[in-house]
Short mmCIF file of C-alpha atoms in Angstrom, two decimals:
data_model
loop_
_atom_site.label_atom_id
_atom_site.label_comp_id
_atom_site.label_asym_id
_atom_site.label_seq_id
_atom_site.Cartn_x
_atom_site.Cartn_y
_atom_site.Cartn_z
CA UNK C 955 159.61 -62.97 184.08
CA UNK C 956 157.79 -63.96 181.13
CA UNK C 957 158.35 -67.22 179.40
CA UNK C 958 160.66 -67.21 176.46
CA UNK C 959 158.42 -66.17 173.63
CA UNK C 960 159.25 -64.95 169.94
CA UNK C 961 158.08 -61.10 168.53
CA UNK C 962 157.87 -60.43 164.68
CA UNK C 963 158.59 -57.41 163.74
CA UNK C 964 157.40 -55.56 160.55
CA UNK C 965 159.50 -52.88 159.15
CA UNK C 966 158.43 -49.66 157.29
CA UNK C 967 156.03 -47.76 159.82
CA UNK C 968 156.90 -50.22 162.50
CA UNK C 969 160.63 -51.04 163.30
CA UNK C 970 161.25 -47.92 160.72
CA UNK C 971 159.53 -44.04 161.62
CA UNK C 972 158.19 -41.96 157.90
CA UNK C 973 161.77 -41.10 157.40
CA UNK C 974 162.91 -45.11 157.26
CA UNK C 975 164.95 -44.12 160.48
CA UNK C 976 164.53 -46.78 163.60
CA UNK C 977 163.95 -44.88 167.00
CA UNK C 978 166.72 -45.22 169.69
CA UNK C 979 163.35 -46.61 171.84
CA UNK C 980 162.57 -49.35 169.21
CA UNK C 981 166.38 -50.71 168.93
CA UNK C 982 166.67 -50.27 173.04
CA UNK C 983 163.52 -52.64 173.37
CA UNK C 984 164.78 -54.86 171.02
CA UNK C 985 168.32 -55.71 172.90
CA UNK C 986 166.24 -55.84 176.16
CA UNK C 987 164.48 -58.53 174.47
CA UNK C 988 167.09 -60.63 173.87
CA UNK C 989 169.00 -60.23 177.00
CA UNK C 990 165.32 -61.21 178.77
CA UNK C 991 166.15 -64.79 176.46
CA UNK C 992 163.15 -63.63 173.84
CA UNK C 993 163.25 -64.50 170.28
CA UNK C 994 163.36 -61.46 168.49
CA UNK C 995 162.56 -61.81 164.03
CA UNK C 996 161.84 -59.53 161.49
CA UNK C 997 158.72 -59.97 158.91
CA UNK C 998 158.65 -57.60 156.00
CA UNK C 999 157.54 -57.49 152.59
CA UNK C 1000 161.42 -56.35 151.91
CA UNK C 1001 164.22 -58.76 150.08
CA UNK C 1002 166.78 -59.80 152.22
CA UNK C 1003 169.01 -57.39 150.44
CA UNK C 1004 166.97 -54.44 151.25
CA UNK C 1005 167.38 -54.51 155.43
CA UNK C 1006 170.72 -56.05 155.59
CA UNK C 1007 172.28 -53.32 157.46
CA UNK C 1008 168.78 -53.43 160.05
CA UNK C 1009 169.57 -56.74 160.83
CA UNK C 1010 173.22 -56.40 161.54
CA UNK C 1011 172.50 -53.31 163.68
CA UNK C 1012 169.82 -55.08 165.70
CA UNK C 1013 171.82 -58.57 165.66
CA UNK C 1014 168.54 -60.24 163.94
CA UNK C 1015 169.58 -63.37 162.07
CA UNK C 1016 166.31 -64.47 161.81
CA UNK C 1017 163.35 -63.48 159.48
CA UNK C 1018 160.99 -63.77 157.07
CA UNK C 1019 161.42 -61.89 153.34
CA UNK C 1020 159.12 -61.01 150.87
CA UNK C 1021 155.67 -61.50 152.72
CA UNK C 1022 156.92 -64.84 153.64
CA UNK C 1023 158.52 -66.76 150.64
CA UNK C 1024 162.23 -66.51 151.81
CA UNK C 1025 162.49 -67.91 155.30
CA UNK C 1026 165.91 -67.45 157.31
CA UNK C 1027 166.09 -69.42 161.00
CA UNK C 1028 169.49 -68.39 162.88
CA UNK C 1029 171.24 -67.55 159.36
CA UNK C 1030 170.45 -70.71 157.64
CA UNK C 1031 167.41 -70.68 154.81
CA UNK C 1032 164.70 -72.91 155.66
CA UNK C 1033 162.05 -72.39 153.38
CA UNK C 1034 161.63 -71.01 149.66
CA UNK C 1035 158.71 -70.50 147.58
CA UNK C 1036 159.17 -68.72 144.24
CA UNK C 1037 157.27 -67.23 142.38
CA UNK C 1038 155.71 -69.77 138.92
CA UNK C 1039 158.09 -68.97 136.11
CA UNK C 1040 155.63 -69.80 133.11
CA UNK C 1041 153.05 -67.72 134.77
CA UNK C 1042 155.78 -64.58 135.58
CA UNK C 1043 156.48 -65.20 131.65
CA UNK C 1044 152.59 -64.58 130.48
CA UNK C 1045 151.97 -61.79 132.83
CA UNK C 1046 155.28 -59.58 131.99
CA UNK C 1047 153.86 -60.16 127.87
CA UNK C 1048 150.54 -58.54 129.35
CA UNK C 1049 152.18 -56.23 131.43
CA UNK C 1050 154.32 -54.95 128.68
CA UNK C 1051 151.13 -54.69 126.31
CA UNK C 1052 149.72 -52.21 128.81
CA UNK C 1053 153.23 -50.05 129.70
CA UNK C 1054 153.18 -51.36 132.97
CA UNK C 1055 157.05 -52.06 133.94
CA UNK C 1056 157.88 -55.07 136.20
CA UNK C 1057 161.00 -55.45 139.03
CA UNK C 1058 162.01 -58.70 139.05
CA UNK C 1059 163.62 -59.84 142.28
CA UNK C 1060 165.54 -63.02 143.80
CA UNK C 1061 166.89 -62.98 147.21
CA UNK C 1062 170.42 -61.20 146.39
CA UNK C 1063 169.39 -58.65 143.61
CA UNK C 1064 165.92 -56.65 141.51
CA UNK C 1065 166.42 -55.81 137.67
CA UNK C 1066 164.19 -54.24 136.09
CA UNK C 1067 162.50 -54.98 132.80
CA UNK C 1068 162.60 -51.66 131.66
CA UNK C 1069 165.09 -48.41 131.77
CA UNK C 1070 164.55 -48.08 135.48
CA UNK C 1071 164.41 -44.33 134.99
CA UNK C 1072 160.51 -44.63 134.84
CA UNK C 1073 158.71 -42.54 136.84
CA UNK C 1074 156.46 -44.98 138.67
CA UNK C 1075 159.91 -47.01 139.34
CA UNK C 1076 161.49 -44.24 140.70
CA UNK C 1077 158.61 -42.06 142.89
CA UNK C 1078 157.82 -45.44 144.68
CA UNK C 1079 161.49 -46.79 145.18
CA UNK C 1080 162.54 -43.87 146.30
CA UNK C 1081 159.93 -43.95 149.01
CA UNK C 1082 161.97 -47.11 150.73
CA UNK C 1083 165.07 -45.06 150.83
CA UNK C 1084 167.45 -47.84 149.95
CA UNK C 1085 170.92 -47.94 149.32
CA UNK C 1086 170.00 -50.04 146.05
CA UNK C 1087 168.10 -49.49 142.98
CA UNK C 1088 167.37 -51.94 140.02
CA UNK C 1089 169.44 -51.99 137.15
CA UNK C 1090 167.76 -52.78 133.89
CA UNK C 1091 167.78 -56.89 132.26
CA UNK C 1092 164.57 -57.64 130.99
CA UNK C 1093 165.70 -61.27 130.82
CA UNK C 1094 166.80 -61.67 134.57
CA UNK C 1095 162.81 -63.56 135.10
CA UNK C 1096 164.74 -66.69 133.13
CA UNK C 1097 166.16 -69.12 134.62
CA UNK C 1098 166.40 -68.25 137.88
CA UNK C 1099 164.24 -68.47 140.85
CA UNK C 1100 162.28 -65.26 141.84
CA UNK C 1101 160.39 -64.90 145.25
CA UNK C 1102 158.77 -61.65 144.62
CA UNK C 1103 158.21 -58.79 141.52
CA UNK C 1104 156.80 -55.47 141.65
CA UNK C 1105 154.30 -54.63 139.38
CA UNK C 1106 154.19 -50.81 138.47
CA UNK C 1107 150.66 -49.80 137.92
CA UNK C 1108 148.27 -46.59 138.59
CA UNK C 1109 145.49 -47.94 141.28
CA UNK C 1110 142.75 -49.83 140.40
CA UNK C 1111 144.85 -50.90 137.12
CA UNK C 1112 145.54 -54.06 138.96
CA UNK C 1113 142.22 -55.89 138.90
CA UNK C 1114 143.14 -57.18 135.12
CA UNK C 1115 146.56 -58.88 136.94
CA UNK C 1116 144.06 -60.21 139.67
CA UNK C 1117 141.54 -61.76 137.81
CA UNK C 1118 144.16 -63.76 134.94
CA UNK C 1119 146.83 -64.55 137.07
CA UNK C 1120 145.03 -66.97 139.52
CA UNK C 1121 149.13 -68.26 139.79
CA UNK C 1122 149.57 -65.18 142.02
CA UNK C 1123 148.37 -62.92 144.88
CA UNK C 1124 148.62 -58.94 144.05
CA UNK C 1125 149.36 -56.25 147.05
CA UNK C 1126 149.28 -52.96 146.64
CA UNK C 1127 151.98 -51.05 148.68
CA UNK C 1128 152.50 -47.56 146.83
CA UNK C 1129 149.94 -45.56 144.21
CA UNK C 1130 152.14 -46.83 141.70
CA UNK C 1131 152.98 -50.19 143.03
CA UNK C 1132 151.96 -53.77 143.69
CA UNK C 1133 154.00 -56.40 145.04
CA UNK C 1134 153.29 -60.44 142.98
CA UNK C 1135 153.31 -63.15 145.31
CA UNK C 1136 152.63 -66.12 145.22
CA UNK C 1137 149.11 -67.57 145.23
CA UNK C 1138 148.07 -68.00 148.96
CA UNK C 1139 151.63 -66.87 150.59
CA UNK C 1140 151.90 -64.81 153.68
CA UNK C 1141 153.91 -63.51 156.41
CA UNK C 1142 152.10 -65.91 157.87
CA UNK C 1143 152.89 -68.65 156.15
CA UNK C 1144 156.34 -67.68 156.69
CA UNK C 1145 156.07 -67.20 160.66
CA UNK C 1146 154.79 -70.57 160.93
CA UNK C 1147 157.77 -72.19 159.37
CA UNK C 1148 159.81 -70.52 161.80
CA UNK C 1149 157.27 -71.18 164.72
CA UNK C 1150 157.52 -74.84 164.04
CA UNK C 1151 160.64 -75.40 164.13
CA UNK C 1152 161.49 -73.67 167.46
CA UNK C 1153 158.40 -75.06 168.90
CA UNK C 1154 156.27 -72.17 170.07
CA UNK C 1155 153.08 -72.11 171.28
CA UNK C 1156 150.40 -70.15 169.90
CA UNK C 1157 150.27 -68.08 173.22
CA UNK C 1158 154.57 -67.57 173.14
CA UNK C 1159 154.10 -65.80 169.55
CA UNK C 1160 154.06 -61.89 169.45
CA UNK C 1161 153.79 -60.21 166.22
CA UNK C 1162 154.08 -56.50 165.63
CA UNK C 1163 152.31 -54.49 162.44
CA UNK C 1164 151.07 -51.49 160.43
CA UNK C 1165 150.35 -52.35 156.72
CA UNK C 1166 147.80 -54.40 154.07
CA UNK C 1167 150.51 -57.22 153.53
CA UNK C 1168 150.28 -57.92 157.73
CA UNK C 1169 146.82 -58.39 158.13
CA UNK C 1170 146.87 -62.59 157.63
CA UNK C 1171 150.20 -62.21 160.38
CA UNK C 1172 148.30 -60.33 162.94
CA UNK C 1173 145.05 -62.48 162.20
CA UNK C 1174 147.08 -65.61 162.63
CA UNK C 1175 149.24 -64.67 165.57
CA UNK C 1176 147.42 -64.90 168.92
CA UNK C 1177 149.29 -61.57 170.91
CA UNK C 1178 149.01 -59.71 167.74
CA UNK C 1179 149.85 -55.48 167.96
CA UNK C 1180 148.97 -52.63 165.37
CA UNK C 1181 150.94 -49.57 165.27
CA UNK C 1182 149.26 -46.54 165.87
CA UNK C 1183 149.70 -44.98 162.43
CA UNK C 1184 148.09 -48.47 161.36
CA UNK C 1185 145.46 -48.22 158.50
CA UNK C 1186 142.29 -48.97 160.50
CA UNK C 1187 141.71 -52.17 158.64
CA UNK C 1188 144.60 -53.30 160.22
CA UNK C 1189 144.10 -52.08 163.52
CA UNK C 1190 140.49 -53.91 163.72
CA UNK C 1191 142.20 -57.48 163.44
CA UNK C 1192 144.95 -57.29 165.68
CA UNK C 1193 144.47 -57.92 169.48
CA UNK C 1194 145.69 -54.49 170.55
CA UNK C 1195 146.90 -51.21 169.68
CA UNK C 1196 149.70 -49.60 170.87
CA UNK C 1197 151.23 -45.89 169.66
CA UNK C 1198 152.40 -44.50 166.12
CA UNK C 1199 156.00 -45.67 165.23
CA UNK C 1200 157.51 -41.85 166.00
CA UNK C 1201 156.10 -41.82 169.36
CA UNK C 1202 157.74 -45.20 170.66
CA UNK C 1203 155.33 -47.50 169.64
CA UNK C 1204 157.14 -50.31 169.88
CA UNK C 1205 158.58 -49.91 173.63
CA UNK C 1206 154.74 -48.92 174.54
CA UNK C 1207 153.41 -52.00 172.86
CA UNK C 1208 156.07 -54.38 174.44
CA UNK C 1209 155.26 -52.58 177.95
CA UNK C 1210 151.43 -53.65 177.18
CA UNK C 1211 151.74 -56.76 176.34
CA UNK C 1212 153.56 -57.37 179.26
CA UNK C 1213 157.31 -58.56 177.71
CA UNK C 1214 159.32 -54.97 179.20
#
Protein backbone atom coordinates (compact mmCIF):
# COMPACT_ATOMS: atom_id res chain seq x y z
CA UNK A 1 0.00 0.00 0.00
CA UNK A 2 0.82 3.45 -0.65
CA UNK A 3 1.88 5.82 2.04
CA UNK A 4 -0.77 8.01 3.51
CA UNK A 5 -0.89 10.90 1.11
CA UNK A 6 -3.55 13.82 0.66
CA UNK A 7 -5.68 14.37 -2.99
CA UNK A 8 -7.33 17.83 -3.77
CA UNK A 9 -10.07 17.72 -5.50
CA UNK A 10 -11.55 20.49 -7.78
CA UNK A 11 -15.20 20.57 -8.34
CA UNK A 12 -17.15 21.68 -11.48
CA UNK A 13 -15.80 19.37 -14.42
CA UNK A 14 -13.89 17.33 -11.93
CA UNK A 15 -15.65 15.93 -8.75
CA UNK A 16 -18.97 17.35 -10.68
CA UNK A 17 -19.91 15.86 -14.65
CA UNK A 18 -21.63 19.09 -17.22
CA UNK A 19 -24.82 18.48 -15.41
CA UNK A 20 -23.13 19.43 -11.72
CA UNK A 21 -24.00 15.67 -10.92
CA UNK A 22 -20.91 13.58 -9.16
CA UNK A 23 -20.50 10.02 -10.82
CA UNK A 24 -21.23 6.95 -8.57
CA UNK A 25 -17.27 6.11 -9.79
CA UNK A 26 -15.95 9.50 -8.43
CA UNK A 27 -17.80 9.23 -4.84
CA UNK A 28 -16.82 5.20 -4.81
CA UNK A 29 -13.04 6.28 -5.23
CA UNK A 30 -13.34 8.78 -2.84
CA UNK A 31 -14.57 6.42 0.27
CA UNK A 32 -11.89 3.90 -0.93
CA UNK A 33 -9.59 6.62 -0.25
CA UNK A 34 -10.27 7.13 3.04
CA UNK A 35 -10.72 3.65 4.18
CA UNK A 36 -6.93 3.13 2.43
CA UNK A 37 -6.08 6.06 5.52
CA UNK A 38 -5.68 8.90 2.53
CA UNK A 39 -6.46 12.44 3.09
CA UNK A 40 -9.10 13.26 0.88
CA UNK A 41 -9.92 17.70 0.43
CA UNK A 42 -11.77 19.63 -1.82
CA UNK A 43 -10.27 22.89 -3.73
CA UNK A 44 -12.76 24.98 -5.61
CA UNK A 45 -13.27 28.39 -6.58
CA UNK A 46 -16.91 27.81 -4.77
CA UNK A 47 -17.97 29.50 -1.17
CA UNK A 48 -18.31 27.18 1.42
CA UNK A 49 -22.00 27.67 1.13
CA UNK A 50 -22.18 26.60 -2.37
CA UNK A 51 -20.92 22.62 -1.89
CA UNK A 52 -22.19 22.09 1.53
CA UNK A 53 -24.31 19.25 0.68
CA UNK A 54 -20.91 17.68 -1.55
CA UNK A 55 -19.09 17.67 1.43
CA UNK A 56 -21.56 16.04 3.71
CA UNK A 57 -22.26 13.38 1.05
CA UNK A 58 -18.57 12.61 0.58
CA UNK A 59 -17.76 13.12 4.48
CA UNK A 60 -15.06 15.95 3.39
CA UNK A 61 -14.47 18.30 6.30
CA UNK A 62 -11.61 19.61 4.85
CA UNK A 63 -11.03 22.21 2.01
CA UNK A 64 -10.08 25.10 0.52
CA UNK A 65 -12.90 27.97 -0.69
CA UNK A 66 -12.76 30.58 -3.00
CA UNK A 67 -9.41 29.81 -4.94
CA UNK A 68 -7.83 29.56 -1.62
CA UNK A 69 -8.80 32.49 0.76
CA UNK A 70 -11.09 30.45 3.16
CA UNK A 71 -9.14 27.51 4.49
CA UNK A 72 -11.07 24.71 6.58
CA UNK A 73 -8.63 21.76 8.26
CA UNK A 74 -10.95 18.92 9.92
CA UNK A 75 -13.94 21.57 10.38
CA UNK A 76 -12.02 24.21 12.07
CA UNK A 77 -10.95 27.56 9.86
CA UNK A 78 -7.38 28.01 9.65
CA UNK A 79 -6.69 30.62 7.37
CA UNK A 80 -8.60 33.82 5.94
CA UNK A 81 -7.66 36.32 3.49
CA UNK A 82 -10.29 38.85 2.39
CA UNK A 83 -10.59 40.63 -0.06
CA UNK A 84 -9.14 44.91 0.58
CA UNK A 85 -12.30 46.75 1.53
CA UNK A 86 -11.15 50.36 0.33
CA UNK A 87 -10.09 48.86 -2.88
CA UNK A 88 -13.66 46.61 -3.27
CA UNK A 89 -15.15 50.28 -2.48
CA UNK A 90 -13.28 52.12 -5.64
CA UNK A 91 -13.78 49.32 -8.01
CA UNK A 92 -17.75 48.72 -7.38
CA UNK A 93 -17.88 53.06 -8.08
CA UNK A 94 -16.09 52.02 -11.48
CA UNK A 95 -17.93 49.07 -11.96
CA UNK A 96 -21.20 50.79 -11.53
CA UNK A 97 -20.01 53.68 -13.99
CA UNK A 98 -19.71 51.02 -16.67
CA UNK A 99 -23.17 48.77 -15.79
CA UNK A 100 -21.15 46.08 -14.76
CA UNK A 101 -23.02 44.45 -11.55
CA UNK A 102 -20.89 42.96 -8.71
CA UNK A 103 -21.79 39.68 -6.19
CA UNK A 104 -20.42 40.31 -3.14
CA UNK A 105 -19.66 37.23 -1.08
CA UNK A 106 -18.43 36.21 2.60
CA UNK A 107 -18.17 32.70 3.62
CA UNK A 108 -22.02 32.15 4.72
CA UNK A 109 -23.91 34.30 2.06
CA UNK A 110 -23.53 36.53 -1.85
CA UNK A 111 -25.78 39.77 -2.26
CA UNK A 112 -25.80 41.35 -5.00
CA UNK A 113 -25.34 45.02 -5.73
CA UNK A 114 -27.91 45.17 -8.12
CA UNK A 115 -31.64 43.59 -8.77
CA UNK A 116 -30.15 40.17 -9.25
CA UNK A 117 -32.60 39.64 -12.08
CA UNK A 118 -29.77 40.79 -14.55
CA UNK A 119 -29.14 38.78 -17.23
CA UNK A 120 -25.40 38.26 -16.93
CA UNK A 121 -26.25 37.37 -13.06
CA UNK A 122 -28.60 34.98 -13.95
CA UNK A 123 -27.22 33.03 -17.41
CA UNK A 124 -23.90 32.46 -15.44
CA UNK A 125 -25.40 31.48 -11.92
CA UNK A 126 -27.56 29.40 -13.28
CA UNK A 127 -24.75 27.51 -14.92
CA UNK A 128 -23.54 26.28 -11.16
CA UNK A 129 -26.94 24.90 -10.51
CA UNK A 130 -27.13 25.91 -6.90
CA UNK A 131 -29.69 25.71 -4.47
CA UNK A 132 -28.90 29.54 -3.69
CA UNK A 133 -29.03 32.71 -5.51
CA UNK A 134 -28.04 36.31 -4.34
CA UNK A 135 -30.45 38.51 -2.99
CA UNK A 136 -29.96 42.16 -3.69
CA UNK A 137 -27.96 44.79 -0.75
CA UNK A 138 -25.73 46.94 -2.45
CA UNK A 139 -24.28 47.81 0.95
CA UNK A 140 -23.45 44.16 2.14
CA UNK A 141 -19.32 45.12 0.80
CA UNK A 142 -19.37 47.35 4.32
CA UNK A 143 -18.28 46.28 7.12
CA UNK A 144 -17.84 42.95 6.77
CA UNK A 145 -15.14 40.74 5.56
CA UNK A 146 -15.47 39.41 1.92
CA UNK A 147 -13.18 36.58 0.49
CA UNK A 148 -14.34 36.67 -3.00
CA UNK A 149 -16.87 38.92 -5.59
CA UNK A 150 -17.95 38.24 -8.96
CA UNK A 151 -17.57 40.72 -11.37
CA UNK A 152 -20.23 40.56 -14.26
CA UNK A 153 -18.64 41.64 -17.43
CA UNK A 154 -18.78 40.70 -21.38
CA UNK A 155 -15.05 39.21 -22.20
CA UNK A 156 -12.29 41.20 -22.74
CA UNK A 157 -14.22 44.05 -20.65
CA UNK A 158 -12.05 43.02 -17.81
CA UNK A 159 -8.62 44.36 -18.76
CA UNK A 160 -9.80 48.02 -17.33
CA UNK A 161 -10.42 45.97 -13.68
CA UNK A 162 -6.90 44.37 -14.33
CA UNK A 163 -4.84 47.13 -14.99
CA UNK A 164 -6.41 49.72 -11.86
CA UNK A 165 -6.98 47.32 -9.37
CA UNK A 166 -3.35 46.11 -8.76
CA UNK A 167 -5.26 45.24 -4.99
CA UNK A 168 -6.71 42.23 -6.85
CA UNK A 169 -6.29 39.22 -9.21
CA UNK A 170 -9.27 38.86 -11.96
CA UNK A 171 -10.40 35.17 -13.29
CA UNK A 172 -12.57 34.68 -15.75
CA UNK A 173 -14.91 31.62 -15.21
CA UNK A 174 -18.13 32.27 -17.47
CA UNK A 175 -18.57 34.79 -20.77
CA UNK A 176 -20.17 36.95 -18.43
CA UNK A 177 -18.16 36.42 -15.36
CA UNK A 178 -14.96 37.01 -13.44
CA UNK A 179 -14.22 35.98 -10.07
CA UNK A 180 -11.92 39.16 -7.71
CA UNK A 181 -9.39 37.72 -5.64
CA UNK A 182 -7.07 38.77 -3.95
CA UNK A 183 -3.73 39.98 -5.30
CA UNK A 184 -1.41 36.86 -5.57
CA UNK A 185 -4.00 34.19 -3.89
CA UNK A 186 -4.38 30.69 -5.08
CA UNK A 187 -5.61 27.32 -4.55
CA UNK A 188 -2.33 27.02 -3.99
CA UNK A 189 -1.76 29.19 -1.53
CA UNK A 190 -4.55 27.61 0.16
CA UNK A 191 -3.26 23.83 -0.23
CA UNK A 192 -0.15 24.79 1.36
CA UNK A 193 -1.74 25.99 4.52
CA UNK A 194 -3.33 22.79 4.80
CA UNK A 195 -0.12 20.84 3.63
CA UNK A 196 1.78 22.41 6.45
CA UNK A 197 0.02 21.74 8.99
CA UNK A 198 -0.47 17.96 8.44
CA UNK A 199 3.05 17.73 7.39
CA UNK A 200 3.10 16.35 3.87
CA UNK A 201 5.70 15.95 1.68
CA UNK A 202 5.81 17.35 -1.63
CA UNK A 203 5.78 13.72 -3.10
CA UNK A 204 2.47 12.65 -0.52
CA UNK A 205 0.39 15.63 -2.26
CA UNK A 206 -2.08 14.68 -5.14
CA UNK A 207 -4.11 17.29 -6.66
CA UNK A 208 -6.87 16.78 -9.19
CA UNK A 209 -8.05 19.63 -11.98
CA UNK A 210 -9.81 20.98 -15.09
CA UNK A 211 -10.09 24.85 -15.09
CA UNK A 212 -7.99 28.48 -15.45
CA UNK A 213 -8.27 29.11 -11.57
CA UNK A 214 -6.17 25.43 -11.06
CA UNK A 215 -3.35 26.00 -13.07
CA UNK A 216 -0.91 27.59 -10.00
CA UNK A 217 -2.46 24.14 -7.89
CA UNK A 218 -1.43 21.68 -10.46
CA UNK A 219 1.91 23.72 -11.16
CA UNK A 220 2.63 23.69 -7.48
CA UNK A 221 1.60 20.18 -6.57
CA UNK A 222 4.20 17.55 -7.53
CA UNK A 223 1.52 14.34 -8.59
CA UNK A 224 -0.59 16.87 -10.26
CA UNK A 225 -3.77 15.33 -12.74
CA UNK A 226 -5.88 17.18 -15.51
CA UNK A 227 -9.21 15.98 -16.38
CA UNK A 228 -9.74 14.99 -19.72
CA UNK A 229 -12.26 17.68 -20.68
CA UNK A 230 -9.33 20.00 -19.29
CA UNK A 231 -8.71 23.23 -21.38
CA UNK A 232 -5.33 22.31 -22.93
CA UNK A 233 -3.58 25.05 -21.07
CA UNK A 234 -4.29 23.19 -18.21
CA UNK A 235 -3.53 19.91 -19.32
CA UNK A 236 0.18 21.07 -20.45
CA UNK A 237 1.15 21.89 -16.70
CA UNK A 238 -0.06 19.10 -14.87
CA UNK A 239 2.02 15.84 -14.61
CA UNK A 240 -0.60 13.63 -16.22
CA UNK A 241 -3.81 13.26 -17.80
CA UNK A 242 -6.33 11.06 -17.01
CA UNK A 243 -10.16 10.82 -18.70
CA UNK A 244 -13.11 13.47 -19.04
CA UNK A 245 -15.17 13.77 -15.76
CA UNK A 246 -18.34 11.66 -17.46
CA UNK A 247 -16.18 8.85 -18.33
CA UNK A 248 -14.72 8.16 -14.71
CA UNK A 249 -11.97 10.31 -14.73
CA UNK A 250 -11.36 10.41 -11.43
CA UNK A 251 -11.27 6.46 -10.60
CA UNK A 252 -8.92 6.25 -13.92
CA UNK A 253 -6.66 8.97 -12.65
CA UNK A 254 -6.42 7.51 -9.03
CA UNK A 255 -5.75 3.93 -10.77
CA UNK A 256 -2.71 5.85 -12.64
CA UNK A 257 -1.26 7.40 -10.20
CA UNK A 258 -1.09 4.41 -8.41
CA UNK A 259 -3.47 5.29 -5.03
CA UNK A 260 -6.59 2.46 -6.20
Amino acid sequence: MKEKSVIFFDIDGTLLDHEKKLPSSAKEAVFKLKEKGHEVAIATGRAPFMFEGLRRELEIDTFVSYNGQYVVLQGEVIYANPLKAAALEQLTKAALEREHPIVYMDHEDMRANVPPEHKYITESISELRLDVSPAHDPLYHQGRELYQSLLFCPEGEERFYEETFKDFDFIRWHPFSVDILPSGGSKAKGIEKITERLGFSKGQQYAFGDGLNDIEMLTHIENSVAMGNALESVKAVAKYVTKPVDEEGILHGLQMVGLL
